[in-house]
């Protein structure tokens, strides 16, 4: 629409200077200009407003002394208004990112960064945009505006020839959900072919190409402009390409939207497309999910809280020690993970119910219950007191049951939930040389509790599973009382080392996500092979 207004304005100026032009023609030309201008302003007004950071970037681009920068040899561009993505186009790109549920975007030709920031605003918090820009000066120009924006951290600018960057990305096996090309017009076909030939675009991904109408000049047969000729060749090349389907939207200077299509018959089923259109890794995301982790102030529970948060969940950090719970929440907050601390003793039924009520009142529901809190008290069986037995069972088994029941009621009501209990390798074997009767028996009970609930609740949408770690290398292991046992334990582990908390994180995320919907009542053992010897 902008180029139409520009042409009509020129035509009117020419006609006004020519006495022999009929008044009726001048009048009609004026009406056409008024209509085009009005429609252009209407589109601007009806489009969602740009963010404060985009408005500032636009204003600085327009007011910047590009002529001087050009004369100083800092940039090859002296007409920035020809380079910047406009307000309506920027919001269109942002909407395309959201509609296509893109997580990774590639931009070939960043210029002043308006298009990059617009698209970054449409990406999820963990989304990424890689921008190829030839000139370091333009990166320096745009970076302060990226830094001001909460979305700027999603943008990575790679300077240098775009084709070199594309080759590096292809060599690294990178793929993108959306590609935006707005660079040197003579290379559009080369960029386009390289992206498709090297699988830089994911299945069902979208390529958007700017300037594809080039002020309408691509249509003019006698045009001499080399950029217009290049774009005409590009448009025809894409139109004739059997690998894709294309539509050119007359938005601003023209925006081509291109989507790949299969070139040969395929078995178009869930294996090919993914369940719900999601890849295996996509199905392991926990975006929008609400989780709690008990015993999350340290050790395994802390690692579990980080894992669920990194996968996209909101996390309630539950611990009997308030300072430890708050410390983990601070860690998660630094990583952009929404979290809250909850102080609770899971051996107390009132605390368990308050924990569940707090999570539900804060975030509306519970999708993932990670019942991890536990204690271990060592003693020879003949010396084990009822007090020790009861205290161990009250936390490890009774507490886990109460958490399962309280969270399960919420999940059964909504018809969906994932419960993951922390059991132990001690449920399978008798670890030695330490003597821990009450711990071993309580963890065996956790496995049977898990199996029973897993079979009772699976047909109502709730999966219950457990993880049995081997001996995990936590600060407790290095205490003076346990240090002499470490070498003995190592000799019993085929893997030759103790487990790290991070060895357990992926298993938790799997059991917490939709990829494990058919698994229930399972005891997932992660012990470096120790239970096999």
XYZ file of C-alpha atoms in Angstrom:
533
model
C 0.000 0.000 0.000
C 2.892 2.372 0.715
C 4.276 2.120 -2.792
C 0.779 2.686 -4.256
C 0.457 5.898 -2.245
C 3.924 6.892 -3.441
C 3.074 6.299 -7.116
C -0.264 8.105 -6.888
C 1.429 11.057 -5.181
C 3.998 11.271 -7.990
C 1.283 10.980 -10.609
C -0.710 13.759 -9.011
C 2.342 16.024 -8.870
C 3.006 15.400 -12.563
C -0.624 16.006 -13.529
C -0.807 19.216 -11.505
C 2.074 20.569 -13.567
C 0.415 19.757 -16.893
C -2.325 22.134 -18.055
C -3.764 19.827 -20.737
C -4.692 17.021 -18.287
C -8.513 16.862 -17.986
C -9.872 18.069 -14.655
C -11.919 14.886 -14.287
C -8.753 12.752 -14.471
C -7.034 14.933 -11.897
C -10.087 14.689 -9.667
C -10.215 10.894 -9.927
C -6.485 10.686 -9.257
C -6.944 12.797 -6.152
C -9.759 10.556 -4.933
C -7.647 7.449 -5.536
C -4.791 8.987 -3.576
C -7.119 9.959 -0.752
C -8.558 6.427 -0.654
C -5.130 4.755 -0.710
C -3.730 7.095 1.937
C -6.779 6.638 4.128
C -6.600 2.871 3.834
C -2.890 2.924 4.650
C -3.551 4.936 7.816
C -6.503 2.701 8.677
C -4.334 -0.423 8.488
C -1.759 1.214 10.744
C -4.427 2.216 13.243
C -6.139 -1.182 13.316
C -2.888 -3.125 13.810
C -1.759 -3.957 17.334
C 0.535 -1.295 18.737
C 4.258 -1.880 18.689
C 6.134 -2.286 21.955
C 7.978 0.603 23.564
C 11.311 -0.883 22.536
C 10.212 -1.249 18.902
C 8.926 2.329 18.850
C 12.251 3.594 20.206
C 14.182 1.520 17.670
C 12.037 2.853 14.836
C 12.454 6.467 15.991
C 16.230 6.116 16.305
C 16.464 4.485 12.878
C 14.603 7.380 11.259
C 16.554 10.102 13.091
C 19.991 8.484 12.823
C 22.533 10.223 10.579
C 22.948 7.374 8.097
C 24.436 9.660 5.469
C 27.351 10.411 7.785
C 27.716 6.743 8.732
C 27.800 5.946 5.023
C 30.421 8.599 4.339
C 32.511 7.311 7.248
C 32.468 3.838 5.699
C 30.618 2.300 8.659
C 27.692 1.099 6.574
C 26.752 0.679 2.939
C 23.210 1.904 3.626
C 22.287 5.559 3.506
C 18.494 5.167 3.117
C 17.338 3.391 6.301
C 13.619 3.784 5.579
C 14.083 1.383 2.701
C 15.623 -1.180 5.036
C 13.501 -1.138 8.161
C 10.569 -3.513 8.553
C 7.425 -1.429 9.047
C 4.973 -1.508 11.942
C 2.286 -3.569 10.184
C 4.816 -5.949 8.673
C 6.577 -6.332 12.016
C 3.326 -7.255 13.746
C 2.520 -9.635 10.878
C 5.830 -11.437 11.338
C 5.248 -11.581 15.086
C 1.818 -13.124 14.499
C 3.220 -15.651 12.004
C 5.770 -16.736 14.606
C 3.011 -17.281 17.138
C 0.586 -18.976 14.734
C 3.252 -21.385 13.533
C 4.302 -22.037 17.164
C 7.873 -21.392 16.122
C 10.595 -21.863 18.697
C 13.567 -21.098 16.468
C 13.709 -18.397 13.804
C 16.451 -17.620 11.289
C 16.724 -14.110 9.832
C 18.895 -13.516 6.775
C 19.579 -9.775 6.729
C 18.858 -7.993 10.015
C 19.497 -4.343 9.137
C 18.548 -2.216 12.176
C 16.896 -5.095 14.036
C 13.229 -4.040 13.891
C 12.112 -7.284 12.240
C 14.307 -9.375 14.540
C 12.870 -7.808 17.682
C 9.313 -8.052 16.333
C 9.705 -11.792 15.758
C 11.513 -12.296 19.080
C 8.480 -10.834 20.833
C 6.400 -13.643 19.305
C 8.746 -16.415 20.455
C 8.270 -18.308 23.740
C 10.602 -17.487 26.621
C 13.028 -20.224 25.610
C 12.792 -19.371 21.902
C 15.789 -18.358 19.823
C 16.311 -16.102 16.830
C 19.568 -16.239 14.881
C 20.118 -13.125 12.758
C 22.670 -13.001 9.928
C 24.009 -9.489 9.384
C 26.883 -8.505 7.135
C 27.815 -5.285 8.913
C 29.117 -5.120 12.510
C 27.959 -1.502 12.645
C 24.319 -2.551 12.371
C 24.771 -5.052 15.186
C 26.251 -2.274 17.326
C 23.314 -0.048 16.422
C 20.613 -2.587 17.326
C 22.180 -4.243 20.392
C 21.271 -1.499 22.923
C 17.613 -1.828 21.929
C 17.793 -5.616 22.253
C 19.330 -5.184 25.707
C 16.439 -2.962 26.804
C 13.819 -5.456 25.671
C 12.834 -8.490 27.793
C 12.908 -10.423 24.500
C 16.345 -9.299 23.363
C 18.083 -12.229 25.045
C 16.431 -14.525 22.497
C 18.372 -12.849 19.656
C 21.845 -13.962 18.572
C 23.446 -11.830 15.847
C 26.102 -13.432 13.651
C 28.056 -10.925 11.575
C 29.735 -11.639 8.255
C 28.539 -12.909 4.873
C 25.164 -14.583 5.289
C 26.120 -17.611 3.206
C 29.065 -18.324 5.515
C 26.733 -18.263 8.511
C 24.226 -20.521 6.748
C 26.989 -23.027 6.007
C 28.077 -23.011 9.650
C 24.489 -23.572 10.809
C 24.022 -26.421 8.335
C 27.290 -28.057 9.406
C 26.104 -27.898 13.015
C 22.831 -29.625 12.080
C 20.715 -26.616 13.074
C 17.075 -26.388 12.024
C 14.525 -23.596 12.216
C 10.743 -23.355 12.304
C 10.656 -20.065 10.392
C 13.087 -18.213 8.127
C 12.838 -14.517 7.213
C 14.904 -13.375 4.217
C 15.494 -9.640 3.800
C 19.015 -9.263 2.422
C 20.781 -8.606 -0.889
C 18.191 -9.318 -3.574
C 20.568 -10.901 -6.098
C 21.267 -13.691 -3.605
C 17.666 -14.480 -2.651
C 17.621 -17.603 -4.850
C 20.953 -18.759 -3.435
C 19.816 -18.313 0.174
C 16.491 -19.974 -0.542
C 18.055 -22.996 -2.258
C 20.700 -23.452 0.407
C 18.118 -23.366 3.185
C 15.966 -26.029 1.506
C 18.806 -28.178 0.178
C 20.480 -28.352 3.597
C 17.323 -28.920 5.668
C 17.729 -25.716 7.663
C 13.923 -25.442 7.588
C 11.944 -27.950 9.634
C 9.060 -29.950 8.250
C 6.042 -27.632 7.859
C 8.308 -24.658 8.477
C 7.678 -21.295 6.828
C 9.946 -19.036 4.785
C 8.971 -15.361 4.657
C 10.626 -13.167 2.047
C 10.534 -9.370 2.184
C 10.354 -6.885 -0.707
C 8.962 -9.472 -3.124
C 6.865 -6.815 -4.931
C 9.547 -4.130 -4.704
C 7.256 -1.122 -4.993
C 5.361 -2.876 -7.761
C 8.382 -2.772 -10.067
C 8.555 -6.559 -10.367
C 5.435 -6.307 -12.528
C 6.772 -3.649 -14.909
C 8.217 -5.247 -18.060
C 10.501 -2.385 -18.942
C 11.987 -1.960 -15.481
C 15.737 -1.338 -15.375
C 16.227 -1.673 -11.621
C 18.530 -4.655 -10.970
C 16.911 -5.417 -7.617
C 13.483 -5.519 -9.231
C 14.792 -7.884 -11.903
C 16.349 -10.134 -9.251
C 13.108 -10.265 -7.296
C 11.120 -11.038 -10.437
C 13.445 -13.975 -11.118
C 13.130 -15.106 -7.510
C 9.336 -14.958 -7.487
C 9.135 -17.001 -10.673
C 11.705 -19.494 -9.390
C 9.677 -20.135 -6.246
C 6.434 -20.298 -8.225
C 7.937 -23.042 -10.408
C 9.547 -24.939 -7.504
C 7.637 -28.214 -6.882
C 9.058 -28.388 -3.352
C 6.941 -25.521 -2.058
C 3.683 -23.606 -2.177
C 3.689 -19.814 -2.111
C 1.486 -16.784 -1.649
C 2.612 -13.175 -2.079
C 0.847 -10.777 0.270
C 0.669 -7.147 -0.934
C 1.822 -5.924 2.453
C 4.030 -2.832 2.354
C 6.710 -3.806 -0.180
C 5.416 -7.342 -0.658
C 5.779 -10.328 1.667
C 6.101 -13.860 0.253
C 4.997 -16.703 2.520
C 6.442 -20.037 1.413
C 5.805 -23.489 2.833
C 7.454 -26.765 1.884
C 5.370 -29.682 0.633
C 6.401 -33.356 0.310
C 7.878 -34.096 -3.107
C 6.895 -37.788 -3.015
C 4.166 -39.894 -1.371
C 4.675 -40.381 2.367
C 2.969 -42.306 5.142
C 1.373 -39.279 6.710
C 0.684 -40.623 10.202
C 1.598 -39.804 13.799
C 5.030 -41.355 13.370
C 5.751 -38.931 10.533
C 3.951 -35.873 11.910
C 4.369 -36.543 15.611
C 1.660 -36.920 18.221
C -0.387 -33.749 18.072
C 2.123 -32.458 15.534
C 4.871 -32.424 18.161
C 8.284 -34.044 17.776
C 9.570 -36.440 20.426
C 11.560 -33.663 22.061
C 8.570 -31.345 21.723
C 6.401 -33.829 23.609
C 8.889 -33.731 26.462
C 8.307 -30.029 27.011
C 6.348 -29.058 30.132
C 5.258 -25.582 29.085
C 2.172 -24.455 30.974
C 2.413 -27.307 33.482
C 2.350 -26.814 37.267
C 4.587 -28.960 39.452
C 5.729 -29.320 43.030
C 8.818 -31.089 44.361
C 9.139 -32.133 48.002
C 12.561 -32.217 49.607
C 13.575 -29.683 46.951
C 15.873 -27.595 49.112
C 18.938 -29.699 48.358
C 20.343 -32.782 46.657
C 18.091 -34.787 44.348
C 15.044 -32.600 44.984
C 16.921 -29.438 44.020
C 18.037 -31.126 40.790
C 14.453 -32.206 40.104
C 13.129 -28.655 40.624
C 15.665 -27.299 38.138
C 14.868 -30.034 35.598
C 11.113 -29.443 35.655
C 11.597 -25.684 35.456
C 14.039 -25.923 32.552
C 11.491 -28.074 30.706
C 8.935 -25.278 31.053
C 6.954 -26.004 34.216
C 6.130 -23.663 37.079
C 7.641 -25.202 40.212
C 6.675 -25.093 43.870
C 9.850 -25.754 45.887
C 8.769 -27.636 49.009
C 11.109 -28.250 51.924
C 11.000 -28.454 55.709
C 13.818 -25.872 55.776
C 12.512 -22.465 54.695
C 15.943 -20.997 53.975
C 16.847 -23.861 51.643
C 13.516 -23.637 49.789
C 13.958 -19.895 49.266
C 17.525 -20.377 48.088
C 16.422 -22.791 45.345
C 13.614 -20.409 44.326
C 16.232 -17.664 43.918
C 18.235 -19.973 41.654
C 15.196 -20.762 39.520
C 14.215 -17.103 39.302
C 17.654 -16.243 37.921
C 16.959 -18.756 35.127
C 13.577 -17.198 34.340
C 11.626 -20.074 35.942
C 8.438 -19.194 37.806
C 8.582 -20.717 41.270
C 7.419 -20.333 44.860
C 8.797 -21.660 48.166
C 6.562 -23.737 50.450
C 7.581 -24.868 53.929
C 6.078 -28.243 54.813
C 6.764 -31.366 56.850
C 5.252 -34.116 54.710
C 4.913 -36.429 57.690
C 2.147 -34.094 58.900
C -1.178 -34.442 57.070
C -2.087 -30.785 57.695
C 1.159 -29.643 56.065
C 0.577 -31.887 53.049
C -2.917 -30.528 52.472
C -1.714 -26.946 52.954
C 1.055 -27.589 50.400
C -1.423 -28.810 47.795
C -3.870 -25.982 48.568
C -1.106 -23.398 48.207
C -0.054 -24.680 44.778
C -3.660 -24.795 43.552
C -4.506 -21.324 44.911
C -1.355 -19.893 43.304
C -1.517 -21.507 39.859
C -4.980 -23.060 39.653
C -4.057 -26.733 39.520
C -1.358 -29.381 39.833
C -0.162 -31.383 36.830
C 3.031 -32.904 38.227
C 3.621 -34.169 41.758
C 7.215 -35.078 42.523
C 7.228 -36.752 45.944
C 10.921 -36.844 46.697
C 11.371 -36.027 50.399
C 12.873 -38.817 52.474
C 15.153 -39.612 55.397
C 17.611 -42.394 56.223
C 18.608 -43.557 59.706
C 21.181 -46.331 59.959
C 21.190 -48.986 62.683
C 21.574 -52.731 63.022
C 18.205 -54.469 62.831
C 18.383 -55.745 66.385
C 19.023 -52.210 67.577
C 16.402 -50.432 65.426
C 13.975 -48.663 67.737
C 10.278 -48.221 67.102
C 10.910 -44.495 67.161
C 13.448 -44.800 64.346
C 11.155 -47.137 62.401
C 8.128 -44.867 62.804
C 10.019 -41.690 61.963
C 11.438 -43.239 58.782
C 8.104 -44.657 57.656
C 6.214 -41.477 58.546
C 8.297 -39.537 56.031
C 9.288 -42.094 53.400
C 6.067 -44.098 53.047
C 3.227 -42.496 54.997
C 4.274 -39.012 53.839
C 4.591 -40.141 50.228
C 1.151 -41.760 50.420
C -0.426 -38.584 51.819
C 1.175 -36.509 49.049
C -0.024 -38.960 46.389
C -3.540 -38.923 47.802
C -3.838 -35.140 48.209
C -2.375 -34.342 44.771
C -4.168 -37.327 43.220
C -7.561 -35.961 44.222
C -6.832 -32.773 42.276
C -5.564 -34.736 39.280
C -8.411 -37.260 39.216
C -10.914 -34.422 39.235
C -9.306 -32.825 36.167
C -8.610 -36.170 34.456
C -4.862 -35.614 34.104
C -1.765 -35.859 36.234
C 1.740 -37.232 36.629
C 2.949 -38.485 39.988
C 6.618 -39.412 40.354
C 7.808 -40.832 43.661
C 11.427 -41.208 44.688
C 12.058 -44.795 45.791
C 15.552 -46.318 45.946
C 17.788 -49.072 44.665
C 17.352 -50.327 48.256
C 13.873 -51.467 47.185
C 15.572 -54.108 44.994
C 18.689 -55.132 46.876
C 20.081 -54.817 50.391
C 22.838 -52.219 50.129
C 25.884 -52.947 52.234
C 27.864 -52.642 54.398
C 25.605 -50.018 55.989
C 22.645 -51.354 57.964
C 19.375 -49.539 57.215
C 16.413 -51.837 57.760
C 13.773 -49.143 58.157
C 14.967 -47.250 55.068
C 15.082 -50.361 52.869
C 11.640 -51.514 53.944
C 10.094 -48.059 53.552
C 11.446 -47.661 50.012
C 10.173 -51.117 49.049
C 6.818 -49.868 50.264
C 7.088 -46.811 48.026
C 7.482 -49.104 44.999
C 4.414 -51.162 45.899
C 2.459 -47.966 46.650
C 3.456 -46.693 43.198
C 2.443 -49.911 41.456
C -0.930 -50.004 43.197
C -1.841 -46.373 42.514
C -0.463 -46.651 38.988
C -2.908 -49.425 38.112
C -5.862 -47.857 39.957
C -5.596 -44.391 38.425
C -4.251 -44.859 34.886
C -7.697 -45.231 33.302
C -8.671 -41.909 34.906
C -5.785 -40.007 33.353
C -3.259 -40.140 36.187
C 0.097 -41.893 35.754
C 2.014 -42.916 38.867
C 5.640 -44.025 38.548
C 8.774 -43.949 40.649
C 12.505 -43.537 40.232
C 14.966 -45.705 42.161
C 18.362 -44.007 42.260
C 21.539 -45.732 43.269
C 23.907 -44.029 45.666
C 23.931 -40.368 44.676
C 26.950 -38.128 45.139
C 25.511 -35.407 47.364
C 27.162 -33.388 50.167
C 25.788 -35.912 52.656
C 27.938 -38.662 51.091
C 31.073 -36.734 51.964
C 30.247 -36.496 55.648
C 32.812 -37.858 58.054
C 30.647 -40.830 59.011
C 30.060 -41.986 55.411
C 33.396 -41.161 53.801
C 34.954 -44.560 54.657
C 32.094 -46.338 52.864
C 32.490 -44.546 49.529
C 35.309 -46.748 48.211
C 33.381 -49.872 49.172
C 30.311 -48.602 47.310
C 32.346 -47.764 44.245
C 33.606 -51.333 44.055
C 29.983 -52.512 43.855
C 29.024 -50.254 40.920
C 29.779 -51.514 37.368
C 29.787 -47.907 36.150
C 32.718 -47.217 38.458
C 31.264 -44.029 39.916
C 28.428 -42.785 42.073
C 25.343 -41.231 40.492
C 25.147 -37.490 39.993
C 21.905 -35.629 40.558
C 21.983 -34.713 36.864
C 21.898 -38.423 35.952
C 18.312 -38.498 37.223
C 16.896 -35.309 35.706
C 15.983 -36.564 32.214
C 14.178 -39.585 33.683
C 12.052 -37.281 35.819
C 11.162 -35.051 32.862
C 10.224 -38.127 30.808
C 7.898 -39.423 33.518
C 6.431 -35.937 33.958
C 5.696 -35.333 30.254
C 3.147 -36.634 27.756
C 5.710 -38.914 26.091
C 5.272 -41.311 29.041
C 1.465 -41.466 28.920
C 1.479 -45.263 28.470
C 3.841 -45.909 31.402
C 2.389 -46.432 34.861
C 3.299 -48.294 38.027
C 6.877 -48.503 36.794
C 10.006 -48.410 38.932
C 12.696 -46.740 36.805
C 16.038 -47.874 38.224
C 19.093 -45.637 37.678
C 21.998 -47.096 39.618
C 24.920 -47.628 37.248
C 24.248 -51.383 37.209
C 24.753 -51.875 40.942
C 21.601 -53.956 41.448
C 22.833 -56.427 38.784
C 25.920 -57.472 40.740
